[in-house]
XYZ file of C-alpha atoms in Angstrom:
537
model
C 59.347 94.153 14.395
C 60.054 94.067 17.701
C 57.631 96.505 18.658
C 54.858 95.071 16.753
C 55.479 91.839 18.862
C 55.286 93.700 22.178
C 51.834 95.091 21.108
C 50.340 91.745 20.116
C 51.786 90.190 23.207
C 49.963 92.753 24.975
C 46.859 92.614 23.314
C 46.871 89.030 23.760
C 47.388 89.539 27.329
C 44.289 92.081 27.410
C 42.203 89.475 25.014
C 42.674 86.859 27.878
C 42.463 89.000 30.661
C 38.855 90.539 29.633
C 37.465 86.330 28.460
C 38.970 85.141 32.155
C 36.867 87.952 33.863
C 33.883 87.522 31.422
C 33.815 83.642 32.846
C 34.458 84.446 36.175
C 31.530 86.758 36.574
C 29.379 83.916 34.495
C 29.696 81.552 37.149
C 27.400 81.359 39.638
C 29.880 80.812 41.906
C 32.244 82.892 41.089
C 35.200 85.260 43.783
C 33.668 82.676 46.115
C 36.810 83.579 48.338
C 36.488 87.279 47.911
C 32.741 86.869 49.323
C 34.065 84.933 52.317
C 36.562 87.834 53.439
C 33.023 90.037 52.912
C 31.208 87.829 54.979
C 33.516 87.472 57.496
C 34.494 91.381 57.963
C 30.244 91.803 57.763
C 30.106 89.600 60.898
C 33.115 91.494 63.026
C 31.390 94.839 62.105
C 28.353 93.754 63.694
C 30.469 92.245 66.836
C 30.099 88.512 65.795
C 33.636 86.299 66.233
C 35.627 86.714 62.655
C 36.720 83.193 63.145
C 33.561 81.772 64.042
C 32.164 82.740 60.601
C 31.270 79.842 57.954
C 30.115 80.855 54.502
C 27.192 78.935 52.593
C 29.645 76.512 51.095
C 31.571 75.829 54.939
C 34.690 78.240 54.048
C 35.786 79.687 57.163
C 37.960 82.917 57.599
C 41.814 81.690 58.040
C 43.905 84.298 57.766
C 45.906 86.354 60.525
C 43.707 89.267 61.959
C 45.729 92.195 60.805
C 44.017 90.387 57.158
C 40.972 91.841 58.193
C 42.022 95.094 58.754
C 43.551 95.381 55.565
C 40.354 94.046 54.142
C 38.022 95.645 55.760
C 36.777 97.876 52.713
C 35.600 94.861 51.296
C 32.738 94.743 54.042
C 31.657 98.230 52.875
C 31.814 98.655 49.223
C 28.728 97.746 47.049
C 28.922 93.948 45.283
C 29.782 95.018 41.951
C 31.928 97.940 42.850
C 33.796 95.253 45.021
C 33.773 92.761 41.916
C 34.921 95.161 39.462
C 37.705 96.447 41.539
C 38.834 93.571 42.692
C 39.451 91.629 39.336
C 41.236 94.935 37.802
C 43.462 95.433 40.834
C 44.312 91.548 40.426
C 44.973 91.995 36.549
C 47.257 95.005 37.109
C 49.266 92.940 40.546
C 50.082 90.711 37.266
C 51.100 93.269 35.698
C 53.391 94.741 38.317
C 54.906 91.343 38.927
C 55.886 90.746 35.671
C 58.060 93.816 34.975
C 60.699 92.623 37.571
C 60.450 89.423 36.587
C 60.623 90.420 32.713
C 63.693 92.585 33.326
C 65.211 89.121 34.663
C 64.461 87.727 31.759
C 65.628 90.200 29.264
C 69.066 90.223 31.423
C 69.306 85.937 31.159
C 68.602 85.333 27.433
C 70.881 88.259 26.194
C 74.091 87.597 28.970
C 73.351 90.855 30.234
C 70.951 94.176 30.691
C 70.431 94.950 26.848
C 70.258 92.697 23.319
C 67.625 90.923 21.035
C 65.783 89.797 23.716
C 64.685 93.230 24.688
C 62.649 94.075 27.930
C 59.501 95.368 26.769
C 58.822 91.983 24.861
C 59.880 89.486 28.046
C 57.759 91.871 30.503
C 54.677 91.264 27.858
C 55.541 87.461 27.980
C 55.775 86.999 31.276
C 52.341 88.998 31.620
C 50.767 86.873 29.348
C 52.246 83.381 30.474
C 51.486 84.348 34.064
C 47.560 85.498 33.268
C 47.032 81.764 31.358
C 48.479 79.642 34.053
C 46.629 78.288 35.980
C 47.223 79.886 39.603
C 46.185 83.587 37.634
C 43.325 81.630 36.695
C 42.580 80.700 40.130
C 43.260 83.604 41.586
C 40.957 85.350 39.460
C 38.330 82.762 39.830
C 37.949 82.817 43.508
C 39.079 86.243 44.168
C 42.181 85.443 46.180
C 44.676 87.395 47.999
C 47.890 85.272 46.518
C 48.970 87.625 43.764
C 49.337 90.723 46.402
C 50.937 88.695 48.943
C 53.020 87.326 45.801
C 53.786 90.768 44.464
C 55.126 92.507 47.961
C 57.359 89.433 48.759
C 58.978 89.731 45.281
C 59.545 93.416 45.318
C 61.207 93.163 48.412
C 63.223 90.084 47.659
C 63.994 91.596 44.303
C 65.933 94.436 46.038
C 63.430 96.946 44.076
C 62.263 98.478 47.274
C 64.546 101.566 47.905
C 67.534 100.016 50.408
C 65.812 101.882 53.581
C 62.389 99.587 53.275
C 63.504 96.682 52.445
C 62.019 94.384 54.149
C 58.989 95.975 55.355
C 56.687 94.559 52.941
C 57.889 91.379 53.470
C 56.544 91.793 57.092
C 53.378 93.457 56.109
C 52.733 90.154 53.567
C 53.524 87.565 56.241
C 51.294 89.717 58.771
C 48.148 88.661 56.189
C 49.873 85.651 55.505
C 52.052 83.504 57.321
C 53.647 81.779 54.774
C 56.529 84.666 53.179
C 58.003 84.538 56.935
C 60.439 82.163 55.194
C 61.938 85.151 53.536
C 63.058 85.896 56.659
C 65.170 83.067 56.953
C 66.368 84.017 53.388
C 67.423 87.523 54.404
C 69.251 85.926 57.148
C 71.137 83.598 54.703
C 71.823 85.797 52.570
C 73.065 88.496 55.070
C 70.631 91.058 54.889
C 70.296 91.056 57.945
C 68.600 95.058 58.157
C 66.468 93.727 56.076
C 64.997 90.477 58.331
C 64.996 92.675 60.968
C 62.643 95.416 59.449
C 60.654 91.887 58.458
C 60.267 90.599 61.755
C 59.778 94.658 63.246
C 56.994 95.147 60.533
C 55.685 91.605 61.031
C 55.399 92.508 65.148
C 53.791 95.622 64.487
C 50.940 94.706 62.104
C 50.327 92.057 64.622
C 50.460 94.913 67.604
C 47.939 96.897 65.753
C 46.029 93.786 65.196
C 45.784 93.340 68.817
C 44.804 96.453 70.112
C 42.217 96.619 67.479
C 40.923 93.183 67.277
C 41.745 91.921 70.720
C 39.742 88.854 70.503
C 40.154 87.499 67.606
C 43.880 88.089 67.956
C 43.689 86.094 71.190
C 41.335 82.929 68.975
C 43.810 83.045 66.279
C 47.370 82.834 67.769
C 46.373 80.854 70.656
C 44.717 77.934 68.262
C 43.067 78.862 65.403
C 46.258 79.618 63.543
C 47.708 75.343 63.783
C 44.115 74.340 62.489
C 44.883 73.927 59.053
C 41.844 71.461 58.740
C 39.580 74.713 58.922
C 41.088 74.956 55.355
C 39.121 72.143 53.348
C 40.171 68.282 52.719
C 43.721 68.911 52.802
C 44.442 65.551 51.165
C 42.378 66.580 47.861
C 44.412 67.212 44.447
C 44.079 70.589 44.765
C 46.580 71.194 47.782
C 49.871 70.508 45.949
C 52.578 70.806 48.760
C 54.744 68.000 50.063
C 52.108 68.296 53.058
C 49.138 67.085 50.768
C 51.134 64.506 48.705
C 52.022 62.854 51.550
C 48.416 62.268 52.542
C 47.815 61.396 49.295
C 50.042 58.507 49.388
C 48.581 57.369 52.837
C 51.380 57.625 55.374
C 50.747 56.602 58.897
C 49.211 59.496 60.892
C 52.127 58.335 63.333
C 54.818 58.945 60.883
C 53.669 61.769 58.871
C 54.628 64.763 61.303
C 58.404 63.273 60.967
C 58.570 62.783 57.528
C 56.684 65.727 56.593
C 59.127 67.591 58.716
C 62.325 66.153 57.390
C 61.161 66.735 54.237
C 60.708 70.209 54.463
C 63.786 71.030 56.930
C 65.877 69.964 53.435
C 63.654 71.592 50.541
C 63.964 74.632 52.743
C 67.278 74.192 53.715
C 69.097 72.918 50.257
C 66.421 76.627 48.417
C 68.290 78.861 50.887
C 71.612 77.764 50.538
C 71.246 78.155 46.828
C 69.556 81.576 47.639
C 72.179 82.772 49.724
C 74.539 81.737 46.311
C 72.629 83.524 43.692
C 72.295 86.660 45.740
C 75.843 86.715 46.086
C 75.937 86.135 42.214
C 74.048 89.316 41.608
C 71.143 87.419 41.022
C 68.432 88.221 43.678
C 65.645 87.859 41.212
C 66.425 83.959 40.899
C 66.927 83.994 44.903
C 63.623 85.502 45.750
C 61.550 83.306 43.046
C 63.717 80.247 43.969
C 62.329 80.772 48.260
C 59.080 81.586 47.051
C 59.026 77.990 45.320
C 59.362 76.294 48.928
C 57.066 77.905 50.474
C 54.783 76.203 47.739
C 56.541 73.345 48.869
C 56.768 73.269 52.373
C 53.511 75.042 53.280
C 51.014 72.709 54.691
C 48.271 74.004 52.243
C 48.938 75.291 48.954
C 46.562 75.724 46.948
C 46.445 76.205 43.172
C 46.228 80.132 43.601
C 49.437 79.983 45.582
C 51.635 78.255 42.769
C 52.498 81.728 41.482
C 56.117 81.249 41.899
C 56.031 78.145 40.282
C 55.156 79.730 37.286
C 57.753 82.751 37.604
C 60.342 79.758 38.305
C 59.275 78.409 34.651
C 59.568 81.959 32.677
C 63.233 81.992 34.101
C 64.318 78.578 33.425
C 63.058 79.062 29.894
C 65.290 82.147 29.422
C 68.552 80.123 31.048
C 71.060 78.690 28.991
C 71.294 75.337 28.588
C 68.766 72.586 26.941
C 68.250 71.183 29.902
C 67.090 73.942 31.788
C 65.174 75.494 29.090
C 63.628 71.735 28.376
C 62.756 71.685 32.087
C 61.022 75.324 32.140
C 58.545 74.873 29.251
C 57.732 71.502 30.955
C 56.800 73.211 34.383
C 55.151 76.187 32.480
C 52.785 73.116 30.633
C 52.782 71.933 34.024
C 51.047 75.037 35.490
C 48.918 76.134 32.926
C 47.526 72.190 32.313
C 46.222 70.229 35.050
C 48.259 67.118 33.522
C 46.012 64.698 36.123
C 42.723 65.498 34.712
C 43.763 65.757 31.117
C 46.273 62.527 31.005
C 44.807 60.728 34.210
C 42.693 58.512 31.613
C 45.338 57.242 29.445
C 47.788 56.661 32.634
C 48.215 52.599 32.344
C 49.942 52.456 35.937
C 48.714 54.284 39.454
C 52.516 55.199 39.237
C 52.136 57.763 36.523
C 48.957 58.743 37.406
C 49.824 59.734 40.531
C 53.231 61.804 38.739
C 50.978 62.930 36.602
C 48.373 64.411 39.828
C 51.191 65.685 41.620
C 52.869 66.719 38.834
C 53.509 70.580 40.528
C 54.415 69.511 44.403
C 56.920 67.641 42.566
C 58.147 70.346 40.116
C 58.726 72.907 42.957
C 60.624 70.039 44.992
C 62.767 68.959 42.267
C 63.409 72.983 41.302
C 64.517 73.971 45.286
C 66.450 70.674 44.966
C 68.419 70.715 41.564
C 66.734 73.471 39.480
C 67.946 76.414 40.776
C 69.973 74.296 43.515
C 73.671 73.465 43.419
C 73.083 70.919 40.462
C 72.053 73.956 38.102
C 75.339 75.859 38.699
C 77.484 72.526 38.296
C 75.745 72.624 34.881
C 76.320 76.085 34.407
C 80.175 76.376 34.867
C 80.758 73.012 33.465
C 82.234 72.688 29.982
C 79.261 73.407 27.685
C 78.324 70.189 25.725
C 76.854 69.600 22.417
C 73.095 70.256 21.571
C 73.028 66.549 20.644
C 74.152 64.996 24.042
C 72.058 67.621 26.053
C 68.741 66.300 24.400
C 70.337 62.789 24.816
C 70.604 63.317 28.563
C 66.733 65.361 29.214
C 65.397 62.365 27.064
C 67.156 59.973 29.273
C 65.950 61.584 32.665
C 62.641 62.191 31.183
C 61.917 58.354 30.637
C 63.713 57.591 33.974
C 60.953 59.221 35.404
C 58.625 57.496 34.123
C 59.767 54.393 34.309
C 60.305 54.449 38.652
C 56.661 56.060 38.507
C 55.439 53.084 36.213
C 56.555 50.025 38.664
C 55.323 51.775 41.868
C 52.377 49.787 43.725
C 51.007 52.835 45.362
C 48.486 52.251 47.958
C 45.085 52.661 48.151
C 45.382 55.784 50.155
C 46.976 57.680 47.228
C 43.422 57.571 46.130
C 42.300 60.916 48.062
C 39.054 60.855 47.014
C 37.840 57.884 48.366
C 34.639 57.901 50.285
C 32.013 55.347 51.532
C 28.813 56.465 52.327
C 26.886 55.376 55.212
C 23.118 54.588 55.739
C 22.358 57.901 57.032
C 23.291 59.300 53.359
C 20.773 56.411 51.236
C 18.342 59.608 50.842
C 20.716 61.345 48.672
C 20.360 60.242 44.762
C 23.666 61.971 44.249
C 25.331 58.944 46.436
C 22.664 56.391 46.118
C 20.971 56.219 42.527
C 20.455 53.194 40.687
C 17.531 52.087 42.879
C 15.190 53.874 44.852
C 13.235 52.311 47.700
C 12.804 48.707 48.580
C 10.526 47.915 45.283
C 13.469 49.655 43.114
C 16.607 47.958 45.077
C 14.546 44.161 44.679
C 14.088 44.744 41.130
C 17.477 45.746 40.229
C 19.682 42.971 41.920
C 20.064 39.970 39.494
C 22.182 36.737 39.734
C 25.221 38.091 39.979
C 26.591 38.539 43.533
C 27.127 42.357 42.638
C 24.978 44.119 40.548
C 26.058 48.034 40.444
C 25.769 51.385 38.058
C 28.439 54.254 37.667
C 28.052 58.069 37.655
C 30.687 59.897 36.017
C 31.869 62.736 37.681
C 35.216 65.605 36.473
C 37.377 64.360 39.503
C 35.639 60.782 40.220
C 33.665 58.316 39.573
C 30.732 57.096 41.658
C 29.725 53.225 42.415
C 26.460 52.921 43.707
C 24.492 49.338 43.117
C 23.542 45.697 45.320
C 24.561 42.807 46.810
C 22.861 39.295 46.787
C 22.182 37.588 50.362
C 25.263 35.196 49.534
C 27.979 38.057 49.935
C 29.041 38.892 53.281
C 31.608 41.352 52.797
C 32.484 43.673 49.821
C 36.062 45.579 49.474
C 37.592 47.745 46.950
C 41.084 47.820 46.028
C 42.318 51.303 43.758
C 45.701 50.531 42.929
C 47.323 47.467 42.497
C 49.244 46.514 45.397
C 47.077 48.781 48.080
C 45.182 47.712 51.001
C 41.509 47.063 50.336
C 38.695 49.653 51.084
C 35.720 47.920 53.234
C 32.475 48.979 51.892
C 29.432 49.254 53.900
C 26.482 46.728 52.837
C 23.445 48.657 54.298
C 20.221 47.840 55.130
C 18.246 50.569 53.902
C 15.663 48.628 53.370
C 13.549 44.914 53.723
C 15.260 41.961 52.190
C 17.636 43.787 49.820
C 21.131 45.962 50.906
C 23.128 48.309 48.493
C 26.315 50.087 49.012
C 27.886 53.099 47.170
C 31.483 54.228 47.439
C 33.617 57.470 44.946
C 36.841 56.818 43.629
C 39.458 59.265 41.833
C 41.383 56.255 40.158
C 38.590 53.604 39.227
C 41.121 52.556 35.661
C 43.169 50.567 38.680
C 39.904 49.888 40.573
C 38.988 46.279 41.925
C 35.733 45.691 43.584
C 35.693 41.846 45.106
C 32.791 40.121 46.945
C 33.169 37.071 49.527
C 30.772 35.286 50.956
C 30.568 33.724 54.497
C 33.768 31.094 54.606
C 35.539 33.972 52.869
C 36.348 32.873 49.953
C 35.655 35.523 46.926
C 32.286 34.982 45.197
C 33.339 37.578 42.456
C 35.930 40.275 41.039
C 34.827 42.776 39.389
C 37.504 45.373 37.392
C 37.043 45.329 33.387
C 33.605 47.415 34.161
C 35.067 49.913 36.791
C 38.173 50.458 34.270
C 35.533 51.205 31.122
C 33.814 53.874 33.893
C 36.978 55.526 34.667
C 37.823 55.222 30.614
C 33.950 58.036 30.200
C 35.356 60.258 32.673
């Protein structure tokens, strides 16, 4: 029996595997990351700067430049050799990472390294949970780096490097990618301290080799390019889910946001490797390494869905812990990763609170695992005197509509909407922005006696409001959340005797667009039509 669930796991792994490649290579967009790296390394072959290389859709090249020297086949090989290859080796890093991990497993559910839980059959799981989540997914889909960089930083924190190299790949990771460096400050805490030390040694050296290979672009990148993380993309958008982005989501003050951002972090990162330093000394270095690779999700400035990896490791092993609560709070963060919980529940959210939970559903998952998860609340729980079934679901249901609740009363701002945009007269040509009139005849015609007349465009991530005012308004602003500041929006001129505007929004179900005329008073409110929008999305 046992074996005949290991095979289907397995061939359900390979079924969604070969469909995830099948779309990939469908889109027309598709390892749109993978091509960058190409583009990048074709530019440096032919002496042009690595890091002043922009791709057709503006992504730059941002990693360290010991990156491109491990990359640099990628410049050579033909397009679908480099395709092909890529999306196997990335299929077979999940693979790799999941027999660790599985063995983990296997040792959690059964109390120790044999029982009904066998090996084989968590390895398969784990395989299969990891390729359906949705940082696999994204890794695949852009052909990203974050599964290897993943995979060497868990081997070594794992302890399944022989004894004599630990550590190495650790510094060969962080040399491509800055971000496992944390593991250094893990080996520290957890005295292995050979170990950090053939981290930082390896680190140094890639970045030696780096040097005297690529001296200029080791001199652009460490001297500047390497604190420009807005060379990344809009690092406010959904997809970055790290305390970082969150924060801009919810519209701190550029003046406070380096401090709070920073104390933030400092504690995540702080609280994950004193409870890292415990579980090594447990015996339990598979739990340590996933638990530090969680804040780096966390405390990185940028992460990206391809980076969550760890997140969804963190799940697999909360599911096989004992305890409801645990096991409760691990198929929740595995739905969490494989569902993007703000674009499937975002329409039936009835407060900005929970929509914005529900949005940054995973920032928040990784911060409350580094901070109670796997933190010093889980081993209170653990060596406490083991409650009944009944009271545990008691309690999960409890916390679970706690949550909710201090989400529902929140009046978030308006910049937790991080999608808002107005567009300016220079942009009228562009029916994308400006479509329910076009020219002067077209915007005269459509304005009726209403101070606002206006047409949506529904969008997957937003909704667009494009339409015109009547010569009694003097000012129109948008409110989108209850509570926020308004947005001013632009009346333009585009043409003779009529003027239009046209804004995007992400959370239009909250929206409120008001128009006031010249003593300031308002002439209209508008919010029952923006909600019904938001309602088609």
């Amino acid at each position: 029996m046992r074996g005949r669930r290991v095979i289907l796991l397995w061939t359900v792994f390979a079924l969604v595997a070969a469909v995830s490649i099948g779309l990939v290579l469908r889109r027309p967009d598709h390892l749109s990351d993978l091509y960058i790296y190409r583009g990048a390394l074709v530019d440096l072959l032919a002496g042009r700067p690595l890091y002043g290389y922009e791709a057709a859709n503006g992504g730059p090249f941002t990693y360290p430049p010991f990156a491109a020297l491990v990359l640099w086949p990628v410049a050579v090989l033909p397009a679908a050799v480099l395709e092909a290859t890529w999306l196997l080796l990335t299929v077979a890093a999940v693979i790799v990472v999941a027999v660790p991990v599985g063995g983990v497993l296997a040792a959690n559910r059964n109390g120790g390294p044999a029982g009904r839980f066998s090996r084989p059959l968590a390895i398969a799981a784990t395989a299969t949970v990891l390729m359906l989540s949705a940082p696999v997914q994204s890794n695949l889909r852009f052909g990203q780096v974050s599964i290897f960089i993943v995979l060497l930083a868990l081997l070594d924190g794992m302890k399944v490097v022989p004894a004599r190299w630990r550590g190495v790949l650790v510094g060969v990771a962080a040399a491509v990618k800055l971000t496992p460096l944390l593991f250094v400050a893990y080996f520290l805490a957890a005295r292995r301290y050979r170990d950090a030390a053939r981290a930082v040694a390896a680190f140094l050296a890639c970045a030696a080799v780096a040097a005297v290979a690529l001296p200029r672009e080791s001199w652009t990148y460490w001297a500047g390019t390497m604190t420009q993380t807005s060379r990344i993309g809009d690092l406010a958008s959904l997809g970055n889910q790290s305390v970082h982005g969150m924060l801009l989501r919810v519209g701190l003050p550029s003046g406070a946001l380096p401090v709070v951002w920073a104390a933030l972090v400092a504690a995540i990162c702080l609280v994950a490797l004193w409870r890292a330093r415990q579980l090594t000394a447990d015996g339990r270095p598979g739990h340590a390494a996933v638990l530090v690779g969680c804040a780096t999700v966390a405390a990185s400035p940028v992460s990206w869905t391809h980076h969550q990896i760890w997140t969804v490791l963190a799940g697999m092993l909360l599911v096989g812990a004992t305890g409801v609560a645990r096991r409760v709070a691990g198929v929740a963060l595995l739905v969490t990763m494989v569902v993007s919980l703000g674009v499937v529940l975002g329409p039936v959210s009835t407060r900005p609170g929970v929509q914005f939970l529900f949005e940054n559903a995973r920032v928040l998952a990784a911060c409350a695992l580094c901070l109670a998860g796997f933190g010093g609340v889980a081993v209170a729980a653990a060596r406490s005197r083991r409650r009944p079934a009944g009271r545990a679901w008691l309690r999960v249901g409890v916390a679970a509509a706690a949550t909710l609740a201090f989400f529902a009363v929140q009046p978030l701002p308006a910049g937790a909407d991080p999608t808002f945009k107005a567009y300016s007269l220079a942009e009228v040509a562009n029916p994308r922005y400006f479509f329910v009139c076009r020219g002067q005849a077209g915007c005269a015609a459509y304005g009726g006696p209403e101070p606002v007349t206006f047409g949506t465009a529904v969008e997957p991530t937003k909704v667009r409001v494009n339409g015109v005012v009547s010569a009694q308004v003097a000012r129109l602003e948008y409110y989108s959340a209850p509570g926020g500041a308004p947005r001013d929006i632009p009346l333009l001129a585009a043409y003779p005797g009529s003027r239009t505007f046209s804004f995007r929004s992400a959370t239009m179900s909250h929206g409120r667009l008001v128009a006031y005329g010249a003593d300031g008073r308002p002439l209209a409110t508008y919010d029952d039509e923006l909600a019904a929008a938001f309602g088609r999305r």
